[in-house]
Tab-separated table of C-alpha atoms and ligand atoms in Angstrom:
chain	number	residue	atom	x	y	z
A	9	UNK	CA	-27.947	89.709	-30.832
A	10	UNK	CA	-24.232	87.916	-30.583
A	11	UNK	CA	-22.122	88.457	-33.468
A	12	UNK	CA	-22.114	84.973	-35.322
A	13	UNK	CA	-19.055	83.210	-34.984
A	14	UNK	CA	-16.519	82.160	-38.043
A	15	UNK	CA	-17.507	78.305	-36.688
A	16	UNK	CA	-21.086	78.809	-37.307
A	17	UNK	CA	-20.732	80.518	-40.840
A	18	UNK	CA	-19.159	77.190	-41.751
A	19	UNK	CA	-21.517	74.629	-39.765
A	20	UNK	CA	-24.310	77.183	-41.761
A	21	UNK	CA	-23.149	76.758	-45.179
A	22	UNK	CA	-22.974	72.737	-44.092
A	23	UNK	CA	-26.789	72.847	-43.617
A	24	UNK	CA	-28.272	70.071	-40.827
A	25	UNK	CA	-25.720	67.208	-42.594
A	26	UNK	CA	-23.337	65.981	-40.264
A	27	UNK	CA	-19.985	67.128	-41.502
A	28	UNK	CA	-17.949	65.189	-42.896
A	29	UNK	CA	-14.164	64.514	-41.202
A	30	UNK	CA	-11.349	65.902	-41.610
A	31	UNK	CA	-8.709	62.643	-42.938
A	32	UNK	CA	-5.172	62.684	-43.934
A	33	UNK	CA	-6.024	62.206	-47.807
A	34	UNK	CA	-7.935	65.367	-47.209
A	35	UNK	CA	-5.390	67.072	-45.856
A	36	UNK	CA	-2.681	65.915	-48.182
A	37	UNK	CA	-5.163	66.920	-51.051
A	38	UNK	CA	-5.230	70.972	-49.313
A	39	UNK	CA	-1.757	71.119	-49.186
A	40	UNK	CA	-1.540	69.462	-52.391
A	41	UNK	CA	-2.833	73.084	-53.942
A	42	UNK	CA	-2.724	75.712	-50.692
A	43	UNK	CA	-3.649	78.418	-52.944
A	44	UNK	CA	-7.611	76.863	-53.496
A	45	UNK	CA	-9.807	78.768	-51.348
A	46	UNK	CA	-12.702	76.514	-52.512
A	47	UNK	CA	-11.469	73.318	-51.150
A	48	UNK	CA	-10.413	74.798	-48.049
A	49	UNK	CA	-13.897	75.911	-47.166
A	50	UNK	CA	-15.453	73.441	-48.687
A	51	UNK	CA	-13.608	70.846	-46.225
A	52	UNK	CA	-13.581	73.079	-42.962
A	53	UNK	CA	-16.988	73.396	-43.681
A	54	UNK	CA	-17.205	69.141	-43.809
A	55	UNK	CA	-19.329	69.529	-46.772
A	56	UNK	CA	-19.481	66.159	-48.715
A	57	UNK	CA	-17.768	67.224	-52.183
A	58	UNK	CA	-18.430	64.302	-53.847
A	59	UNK	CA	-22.400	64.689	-53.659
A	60	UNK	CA	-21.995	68.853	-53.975
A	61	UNK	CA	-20.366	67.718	-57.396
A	62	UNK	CA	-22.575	65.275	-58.403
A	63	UNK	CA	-25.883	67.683	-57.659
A	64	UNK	CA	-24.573	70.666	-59.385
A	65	UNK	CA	-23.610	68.313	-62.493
A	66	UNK	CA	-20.065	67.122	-62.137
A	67	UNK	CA	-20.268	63.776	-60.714
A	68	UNK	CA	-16.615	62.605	-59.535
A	69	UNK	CA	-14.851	59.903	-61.517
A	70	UNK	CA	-12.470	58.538	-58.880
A	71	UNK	CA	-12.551	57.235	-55.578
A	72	UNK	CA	-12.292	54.041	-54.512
A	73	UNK	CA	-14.817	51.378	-55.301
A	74	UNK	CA	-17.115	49.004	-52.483
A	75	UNK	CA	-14.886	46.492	-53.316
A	76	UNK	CA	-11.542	47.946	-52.660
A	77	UNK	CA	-12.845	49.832	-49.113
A	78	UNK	CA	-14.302	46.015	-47.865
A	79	UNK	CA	-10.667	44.538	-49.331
A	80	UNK	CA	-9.322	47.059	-47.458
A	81	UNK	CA	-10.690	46.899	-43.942
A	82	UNK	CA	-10.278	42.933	-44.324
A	83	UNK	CA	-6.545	43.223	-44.643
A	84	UNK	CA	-6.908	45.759	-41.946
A	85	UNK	CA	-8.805	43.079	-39.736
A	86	UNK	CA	-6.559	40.656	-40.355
A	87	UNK	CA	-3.140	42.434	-39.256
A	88	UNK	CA	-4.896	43.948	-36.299
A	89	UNK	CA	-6.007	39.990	-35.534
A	90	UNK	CA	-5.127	38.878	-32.156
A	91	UNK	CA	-3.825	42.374	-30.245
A	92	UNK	CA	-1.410	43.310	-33.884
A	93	UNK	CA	0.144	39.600	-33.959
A	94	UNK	CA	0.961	39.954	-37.376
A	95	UNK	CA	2.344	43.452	-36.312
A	96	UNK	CA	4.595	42.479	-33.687
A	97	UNK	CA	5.441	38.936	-35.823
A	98	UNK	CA	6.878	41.824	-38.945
A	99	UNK	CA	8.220	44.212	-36.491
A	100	UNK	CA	10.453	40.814	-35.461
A	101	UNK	CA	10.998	38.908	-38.611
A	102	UNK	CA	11.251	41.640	-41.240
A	103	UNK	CA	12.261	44.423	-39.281
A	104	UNK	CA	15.064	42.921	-37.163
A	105	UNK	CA	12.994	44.185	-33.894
A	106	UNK	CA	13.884	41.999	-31.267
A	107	UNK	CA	10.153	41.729	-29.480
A	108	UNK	CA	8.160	38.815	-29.359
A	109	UNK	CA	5.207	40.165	-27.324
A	110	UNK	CA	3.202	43.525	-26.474
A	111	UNK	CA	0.119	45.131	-25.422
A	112	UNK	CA	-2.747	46.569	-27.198
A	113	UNK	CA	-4.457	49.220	-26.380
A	114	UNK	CA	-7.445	49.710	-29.064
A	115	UNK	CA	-8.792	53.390	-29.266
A	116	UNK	CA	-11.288	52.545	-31.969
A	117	UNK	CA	-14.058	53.321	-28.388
A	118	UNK	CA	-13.381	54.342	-25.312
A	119	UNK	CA	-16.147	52.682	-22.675
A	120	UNK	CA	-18.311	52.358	-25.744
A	121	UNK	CA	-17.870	55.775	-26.680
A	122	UNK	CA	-15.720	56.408	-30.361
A	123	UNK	CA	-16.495	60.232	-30.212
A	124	UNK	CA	-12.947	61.781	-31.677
A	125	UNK	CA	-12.853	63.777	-29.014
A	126	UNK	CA	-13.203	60.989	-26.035
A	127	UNK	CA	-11.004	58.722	-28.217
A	128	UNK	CA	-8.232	62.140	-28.449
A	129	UNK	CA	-8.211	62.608	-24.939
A	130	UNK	CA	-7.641	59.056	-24.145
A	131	UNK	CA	-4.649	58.947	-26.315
A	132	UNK	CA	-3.057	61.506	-24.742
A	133	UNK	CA	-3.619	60.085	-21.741
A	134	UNK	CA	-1.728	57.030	-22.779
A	135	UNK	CA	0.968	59.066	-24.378
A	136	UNK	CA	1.012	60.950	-20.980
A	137	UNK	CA	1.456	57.425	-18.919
A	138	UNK	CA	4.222	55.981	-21.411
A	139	UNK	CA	6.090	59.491	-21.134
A	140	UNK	CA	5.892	58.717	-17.556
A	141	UNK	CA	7.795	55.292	-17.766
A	142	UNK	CA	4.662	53.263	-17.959
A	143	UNK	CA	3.391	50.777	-20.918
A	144	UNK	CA	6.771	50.309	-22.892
A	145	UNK	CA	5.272	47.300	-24.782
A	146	UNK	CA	2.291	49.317	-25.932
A	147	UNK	CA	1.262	49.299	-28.817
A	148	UNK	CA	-1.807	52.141	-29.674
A	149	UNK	CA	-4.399	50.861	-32.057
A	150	UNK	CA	-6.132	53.959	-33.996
A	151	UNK	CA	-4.756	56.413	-31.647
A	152	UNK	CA	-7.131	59.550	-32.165
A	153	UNK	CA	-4.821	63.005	-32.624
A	154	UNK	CA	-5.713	66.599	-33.366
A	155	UNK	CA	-4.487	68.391	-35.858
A	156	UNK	CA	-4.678	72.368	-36.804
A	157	UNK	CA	-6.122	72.627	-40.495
A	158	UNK	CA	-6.694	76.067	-41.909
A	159	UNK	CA	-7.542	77.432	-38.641
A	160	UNK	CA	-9.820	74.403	-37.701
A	161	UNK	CA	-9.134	71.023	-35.452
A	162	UNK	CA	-8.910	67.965	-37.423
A	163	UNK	CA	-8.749	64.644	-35.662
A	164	UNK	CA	-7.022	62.372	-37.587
A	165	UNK	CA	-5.995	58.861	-37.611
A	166	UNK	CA	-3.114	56.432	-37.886
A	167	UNK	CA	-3.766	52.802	-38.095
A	168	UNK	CA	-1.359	52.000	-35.271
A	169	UNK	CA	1.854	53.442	-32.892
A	170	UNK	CA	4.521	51.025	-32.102
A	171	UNK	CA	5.888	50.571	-28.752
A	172	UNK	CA	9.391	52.277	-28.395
A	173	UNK	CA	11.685	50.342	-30.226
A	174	UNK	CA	15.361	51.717	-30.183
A	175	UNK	CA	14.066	54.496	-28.169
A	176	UNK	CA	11.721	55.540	-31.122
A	177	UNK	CA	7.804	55.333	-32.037
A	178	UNK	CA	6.922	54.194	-35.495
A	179	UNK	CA	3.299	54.786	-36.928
A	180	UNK	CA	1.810	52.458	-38.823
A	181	UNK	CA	-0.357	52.571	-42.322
A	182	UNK	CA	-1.993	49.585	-42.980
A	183	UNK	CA	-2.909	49.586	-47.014
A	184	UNK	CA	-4.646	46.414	-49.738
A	185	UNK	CA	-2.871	47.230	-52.473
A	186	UNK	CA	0.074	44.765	-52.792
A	187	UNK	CA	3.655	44.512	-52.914
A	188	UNK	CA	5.277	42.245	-55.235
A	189	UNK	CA	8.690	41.079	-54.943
A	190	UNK	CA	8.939	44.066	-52.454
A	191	UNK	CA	8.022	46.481	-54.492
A	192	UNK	CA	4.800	48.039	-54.319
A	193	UNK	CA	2.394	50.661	-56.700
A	194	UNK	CA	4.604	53.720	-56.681
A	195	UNK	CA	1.774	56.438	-57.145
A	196	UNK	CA	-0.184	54.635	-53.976
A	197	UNK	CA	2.697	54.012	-51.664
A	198	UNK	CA	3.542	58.113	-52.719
A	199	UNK	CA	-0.100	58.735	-51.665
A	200	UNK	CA	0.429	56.784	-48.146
A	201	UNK	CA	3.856	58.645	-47.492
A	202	UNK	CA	2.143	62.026	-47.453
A	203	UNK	CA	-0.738	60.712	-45.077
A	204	UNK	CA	1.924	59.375	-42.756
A	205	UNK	CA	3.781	62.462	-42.469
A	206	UNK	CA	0.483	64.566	-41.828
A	207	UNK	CA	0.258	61.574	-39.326
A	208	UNK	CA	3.493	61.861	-37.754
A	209	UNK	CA	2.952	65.564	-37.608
A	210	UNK	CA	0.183	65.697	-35.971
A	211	UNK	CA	1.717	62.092	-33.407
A	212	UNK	CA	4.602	64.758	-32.728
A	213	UNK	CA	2.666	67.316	-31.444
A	214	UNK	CA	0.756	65.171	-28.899
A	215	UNK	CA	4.267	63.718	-27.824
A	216	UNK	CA	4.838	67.619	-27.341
A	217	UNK	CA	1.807	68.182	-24.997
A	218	UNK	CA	2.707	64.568	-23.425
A	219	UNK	CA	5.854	65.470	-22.244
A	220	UNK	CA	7.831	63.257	-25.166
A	221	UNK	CA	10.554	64.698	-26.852
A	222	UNK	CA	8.788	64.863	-30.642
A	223	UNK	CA	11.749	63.464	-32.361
A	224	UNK	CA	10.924	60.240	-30.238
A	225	UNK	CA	8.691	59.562	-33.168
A	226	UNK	CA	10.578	58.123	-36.262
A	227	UNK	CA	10.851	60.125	-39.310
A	228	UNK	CA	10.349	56.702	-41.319
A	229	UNK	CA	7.421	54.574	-41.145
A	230	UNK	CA	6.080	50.866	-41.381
A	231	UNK	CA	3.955	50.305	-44.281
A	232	UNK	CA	2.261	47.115	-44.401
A	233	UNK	CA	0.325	45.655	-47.395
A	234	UNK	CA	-0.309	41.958	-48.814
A	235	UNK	CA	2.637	40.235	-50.189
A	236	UNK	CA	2.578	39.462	-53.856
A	237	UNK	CA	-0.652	37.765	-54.593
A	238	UNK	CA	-1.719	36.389	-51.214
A	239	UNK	CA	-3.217	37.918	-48.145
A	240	UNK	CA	0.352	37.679	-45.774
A	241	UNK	CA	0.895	40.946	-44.374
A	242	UNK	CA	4.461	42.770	-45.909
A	243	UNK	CA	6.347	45.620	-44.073
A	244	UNK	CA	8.629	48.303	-44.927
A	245	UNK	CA	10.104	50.973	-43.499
A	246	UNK	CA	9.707	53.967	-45.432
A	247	UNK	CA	11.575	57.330	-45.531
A	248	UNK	CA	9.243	60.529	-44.503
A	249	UNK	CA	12.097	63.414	-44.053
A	250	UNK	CA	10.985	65.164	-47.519
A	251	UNK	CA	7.413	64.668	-46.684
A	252	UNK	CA	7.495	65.937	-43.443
A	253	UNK	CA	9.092	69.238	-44.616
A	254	UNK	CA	6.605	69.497	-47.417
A	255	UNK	CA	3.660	68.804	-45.361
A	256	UNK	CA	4.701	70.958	-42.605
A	257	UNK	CA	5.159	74.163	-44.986
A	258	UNK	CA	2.212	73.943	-46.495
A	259	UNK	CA	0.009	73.614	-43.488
A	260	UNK	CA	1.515	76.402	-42.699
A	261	UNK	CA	0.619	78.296	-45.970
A	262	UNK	CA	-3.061	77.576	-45.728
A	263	UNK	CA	-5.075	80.362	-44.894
A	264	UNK	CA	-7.682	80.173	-42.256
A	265	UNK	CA	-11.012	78.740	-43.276
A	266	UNK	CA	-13.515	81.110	-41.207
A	267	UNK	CA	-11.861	83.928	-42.819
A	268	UNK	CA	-12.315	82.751	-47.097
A	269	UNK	CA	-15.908	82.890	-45.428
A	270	UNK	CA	-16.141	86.704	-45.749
A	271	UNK	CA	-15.943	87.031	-49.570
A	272	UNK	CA	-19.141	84.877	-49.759
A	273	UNK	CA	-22.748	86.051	-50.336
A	274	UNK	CA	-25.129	86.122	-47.494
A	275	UNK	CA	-27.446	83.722	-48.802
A	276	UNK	CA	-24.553	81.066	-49.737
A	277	UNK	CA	-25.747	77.865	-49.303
A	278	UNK	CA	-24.018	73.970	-49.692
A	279	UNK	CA	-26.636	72.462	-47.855
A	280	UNK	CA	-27.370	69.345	-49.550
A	281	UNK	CA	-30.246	68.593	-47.126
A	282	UNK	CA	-33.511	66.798	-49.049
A	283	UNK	CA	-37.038	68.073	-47.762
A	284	UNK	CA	-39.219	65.250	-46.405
A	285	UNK	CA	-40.591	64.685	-50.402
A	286	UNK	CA	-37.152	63.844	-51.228
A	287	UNK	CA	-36.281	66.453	-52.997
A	288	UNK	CA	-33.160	68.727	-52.391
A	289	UNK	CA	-33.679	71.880	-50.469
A	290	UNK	CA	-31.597	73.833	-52.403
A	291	UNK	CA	-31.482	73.523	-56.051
A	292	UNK	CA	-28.404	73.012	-58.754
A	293	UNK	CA	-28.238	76.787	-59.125
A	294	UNK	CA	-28.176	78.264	-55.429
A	295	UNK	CA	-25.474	75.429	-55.251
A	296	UNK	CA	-23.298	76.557	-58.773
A	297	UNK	CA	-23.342	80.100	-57.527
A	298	UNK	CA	-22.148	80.038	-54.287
A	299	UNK	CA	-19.621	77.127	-55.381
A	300	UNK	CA	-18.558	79.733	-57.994
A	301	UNK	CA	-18.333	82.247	-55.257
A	302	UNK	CA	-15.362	80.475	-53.993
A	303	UNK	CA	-12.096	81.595	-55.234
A	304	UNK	CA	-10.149	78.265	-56.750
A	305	UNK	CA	-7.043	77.615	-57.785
A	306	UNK	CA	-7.137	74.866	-60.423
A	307	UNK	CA	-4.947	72.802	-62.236
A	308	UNK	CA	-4.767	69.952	-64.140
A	309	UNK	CA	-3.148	67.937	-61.059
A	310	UNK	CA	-6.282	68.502	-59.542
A	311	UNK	CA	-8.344	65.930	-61.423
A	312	UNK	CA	-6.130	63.272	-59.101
A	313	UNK	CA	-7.398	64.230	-55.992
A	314	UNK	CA	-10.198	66.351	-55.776
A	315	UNK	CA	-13.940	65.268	-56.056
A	316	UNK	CA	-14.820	69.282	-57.002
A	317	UNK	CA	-11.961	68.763	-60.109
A	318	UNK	CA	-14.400	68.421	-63.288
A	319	UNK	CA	-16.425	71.179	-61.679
A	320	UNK	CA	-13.216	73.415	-61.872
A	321	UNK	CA	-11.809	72.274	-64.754
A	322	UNK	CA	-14.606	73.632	-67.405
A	323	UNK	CA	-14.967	76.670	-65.124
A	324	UNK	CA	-11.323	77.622	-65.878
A	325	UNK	CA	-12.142	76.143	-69.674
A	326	UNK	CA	-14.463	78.534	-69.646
A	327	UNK	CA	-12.415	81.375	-68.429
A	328	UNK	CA	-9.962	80.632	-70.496
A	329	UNK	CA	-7.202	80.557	-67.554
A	330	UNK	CA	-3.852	79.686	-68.541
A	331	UNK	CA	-3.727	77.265	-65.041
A	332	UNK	CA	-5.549	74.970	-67.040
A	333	UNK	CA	-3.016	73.850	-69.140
A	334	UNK	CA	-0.561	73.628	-66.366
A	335	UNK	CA	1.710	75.395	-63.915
A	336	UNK	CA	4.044	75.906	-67.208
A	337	UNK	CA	1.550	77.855	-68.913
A	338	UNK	CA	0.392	79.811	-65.774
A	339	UNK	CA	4.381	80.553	-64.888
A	340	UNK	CA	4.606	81.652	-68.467
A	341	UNK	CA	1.944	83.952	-68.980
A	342	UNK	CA	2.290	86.146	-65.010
A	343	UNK	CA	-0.151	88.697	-64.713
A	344	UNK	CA	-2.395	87.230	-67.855
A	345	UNK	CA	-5.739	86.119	-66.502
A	346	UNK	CA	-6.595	84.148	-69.866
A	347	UNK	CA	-5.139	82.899	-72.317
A	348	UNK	CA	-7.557	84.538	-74.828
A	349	UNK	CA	-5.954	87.540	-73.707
A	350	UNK	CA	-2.454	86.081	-74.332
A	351	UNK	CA	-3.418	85.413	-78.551
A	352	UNK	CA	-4.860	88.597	-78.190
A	353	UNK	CA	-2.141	90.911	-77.241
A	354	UNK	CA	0.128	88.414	-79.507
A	355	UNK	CA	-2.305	89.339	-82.798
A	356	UNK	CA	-2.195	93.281	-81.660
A	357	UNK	CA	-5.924	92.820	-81.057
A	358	UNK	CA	-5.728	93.498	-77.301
A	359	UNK	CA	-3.966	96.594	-76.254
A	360	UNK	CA	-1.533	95.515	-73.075
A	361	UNK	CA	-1.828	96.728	-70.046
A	362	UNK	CA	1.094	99.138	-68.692
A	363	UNK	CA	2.169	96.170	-66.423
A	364	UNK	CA	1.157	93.740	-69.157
A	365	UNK	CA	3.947	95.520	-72.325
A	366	UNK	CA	6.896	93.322	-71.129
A	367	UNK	CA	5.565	89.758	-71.025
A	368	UNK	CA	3.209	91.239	-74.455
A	369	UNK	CA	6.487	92.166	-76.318
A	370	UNK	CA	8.399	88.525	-75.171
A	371	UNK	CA	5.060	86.748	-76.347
A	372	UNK	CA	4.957	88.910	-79.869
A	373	UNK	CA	8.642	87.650	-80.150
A	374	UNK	CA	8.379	84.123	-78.608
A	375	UNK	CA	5.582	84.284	-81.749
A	376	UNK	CA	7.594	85.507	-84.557
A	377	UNK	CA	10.444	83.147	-83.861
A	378	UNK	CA	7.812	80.089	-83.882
A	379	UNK	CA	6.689	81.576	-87.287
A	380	UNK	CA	10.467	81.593	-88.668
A	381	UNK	CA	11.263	78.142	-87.576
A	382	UNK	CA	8.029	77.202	-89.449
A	383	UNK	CA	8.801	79.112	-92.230
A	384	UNK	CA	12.447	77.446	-92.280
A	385	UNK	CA	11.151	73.762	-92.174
A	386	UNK	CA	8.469	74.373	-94.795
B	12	SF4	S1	-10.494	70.910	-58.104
B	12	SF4	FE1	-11.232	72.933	-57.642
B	12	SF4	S2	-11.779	72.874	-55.473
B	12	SF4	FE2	-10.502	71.116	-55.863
B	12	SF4	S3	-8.410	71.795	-55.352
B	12	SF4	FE3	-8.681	72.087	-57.570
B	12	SF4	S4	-9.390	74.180	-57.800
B	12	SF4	FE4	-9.668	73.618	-55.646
């Protein structure tokens, strides 16, 4: 028999669900905490998180609603109206870009055919012809790139590429929630500034295998969303040099998918499949333990991007991890694995550890100088 490969351990723990893509909130949300082992397999497997949580109890309490999606991909509609009009009409107007016309090419399908692999290749292909000379008023529609996640290809992708303006590439992130007087949600447009740099990461490595200098693409990029209160599209260029660095490390921190595989049971399961009774074909405990098989990394943060958070969050309540409270706490207490522990060894009722006497004699004396200040104000 052939040894089973890392690829099918993942598309195994999947189950006959087809997996769910790779996007650039996703990947935002693994580099977001690099250190979770449990997200990272969870999303190279393409499980979907959000029903994983809701079947083993822990239903997610964000995302974004019906509404917002359908606001969202008629705003989307509308810019991309007549081959980018409004596009090319900001790109003039707000952005001082001195082009009144350009071609389209949409890479939503390719002959009929929107598999992210066709739609990839044809991409490059286009990024191959415009290195070439060719197509300087082209602007790509959902260009379809690949991206290297934790050892696995993600393809990912931006709303649009501008033409080369200035001798650079912009991408474009087309998003519904508004700007007024110019200034729009600062959490969301944070959110969109890390997508666009996994974006432009992943836009400079194609320009790479096209035969583009990488730089070519702009380390800023145009965000467009409605303008106050009405539907008009806004723009803005916005500043992705931080991001990019950020993003780019922590890619390069995460640790191969296929390989966090190994440290799971043989009969780990998160297929979510229902048998032809509707009922699930593995139950709420095969899922728990091999979700609890996975080794995570929580913290508070991660109730603000991760569908698996409230899951995580009473696990490491349970454990009593001092993560829970924060990255302050966990900094504070190194080489404490709860923070029972910490009271303990601060009562005398747990014995340190040789490696644990010098952070149990600062917490005995972090303690008694609490105590005195309370004595003091009483
Ligand atoms: S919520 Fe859990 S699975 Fe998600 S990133 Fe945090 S620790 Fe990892």
């Amino acid at each position: 028999m052939l040894p089973q490969q890392p690829e099918d351990r993942l598309a195994r723990l999947r189950g006959p669900a087809s997996p769910e893509p790779y996007t650039a909130r996703k990947i935002t949300a693994l580099t977001a905490n690099p250190a979770c082992a449990r997200r990272a397999v969870l999303d190279a497997a393409g499980v979907d998180k959000a029903l994983l949580a809701t079947r083993i109890g822990f239903e997610p309490r964000f995302g974004q609603s019906p509404f917002a999606l359908t606001r969202g991909q008629a705003f989307e509609t509308l810019v991309a109206w007549g081959g980018y009009a409004e596009l090319v009409s900001l790109l003039r107007t707000e952005l001082a870009v001195p082009v009144t016309e350009a071609a389209v090419a949409d890479l939503t399908e390719v002959a009929g055919n929107s598999a992210p692999a066709v739609r990839a290749r044809e991409t490059q292909r286009l990024l191959e012809r415009i290195a070439a000379g060719d197509e300087d008023r082209l602007i790509l529609g959902h260009p379809m790139l690949t991206l290297d996640v934790a050892g696995r290809t993600a393809f990912l992708e931006p709303d649009a590429l501008t033409h080369r303006i200035g001798g650079r590439f912009y991408a474009v992130e087309i998003r519904s929630f508004p700007a007024i007087d110019g200034q729009a949600d600062p959490a969301r447009t944070a959110e969109a500034v890390k997508q666009a740099a996994v974006h432009v990461i992943a836009l400079r490595q194609a320009f790479h295998r096209a035969g583009l200098p990488p730089e070519a693409v702009a380390d800023e990029f145009l965000l467009i969303c409605p303008k106050d209160f009405s539907n008009r599209p806004y723009g803005r260029l916005l500043d992705l040099r931080q991001e990019l660095d950020a993003v780019e490390f922590q890619l390069g921190r995460l640790r191969r998918a296929a390989d966090l595989t190994e440290t799971l049971p043989a009969d780990a399961s998160f297929d979510l499949a229902e048998d032809s009774a509707g009922s699930p074909v593995r139950d709420a405990g095969e899922l728990d333990a091999s979700v609890g098989a996975l080794e995570a990394a929580y913290s508070p943060s991660c109730l603000s991007f991760c569908e698996m958070s409230r899951y995580c969050r009473q696990e490491a309540e349970t454990a009593g991890e001092p993560a829970r409270l924060g990255s302050g706490v966990r900094n504070d207490l190194p080489g404490i694995g709860s923070t029972r522990t910490a009271l303990g060894l601060i009562d005398g009722t747990v014995e340190p550890e040789p490696e644990q006497a010098e952070i149990a004699e600062l917490l005995r004396t972090a303690a008694r100088l609490r105590d005195l200040r309370g004595g003091g104000a009483a």
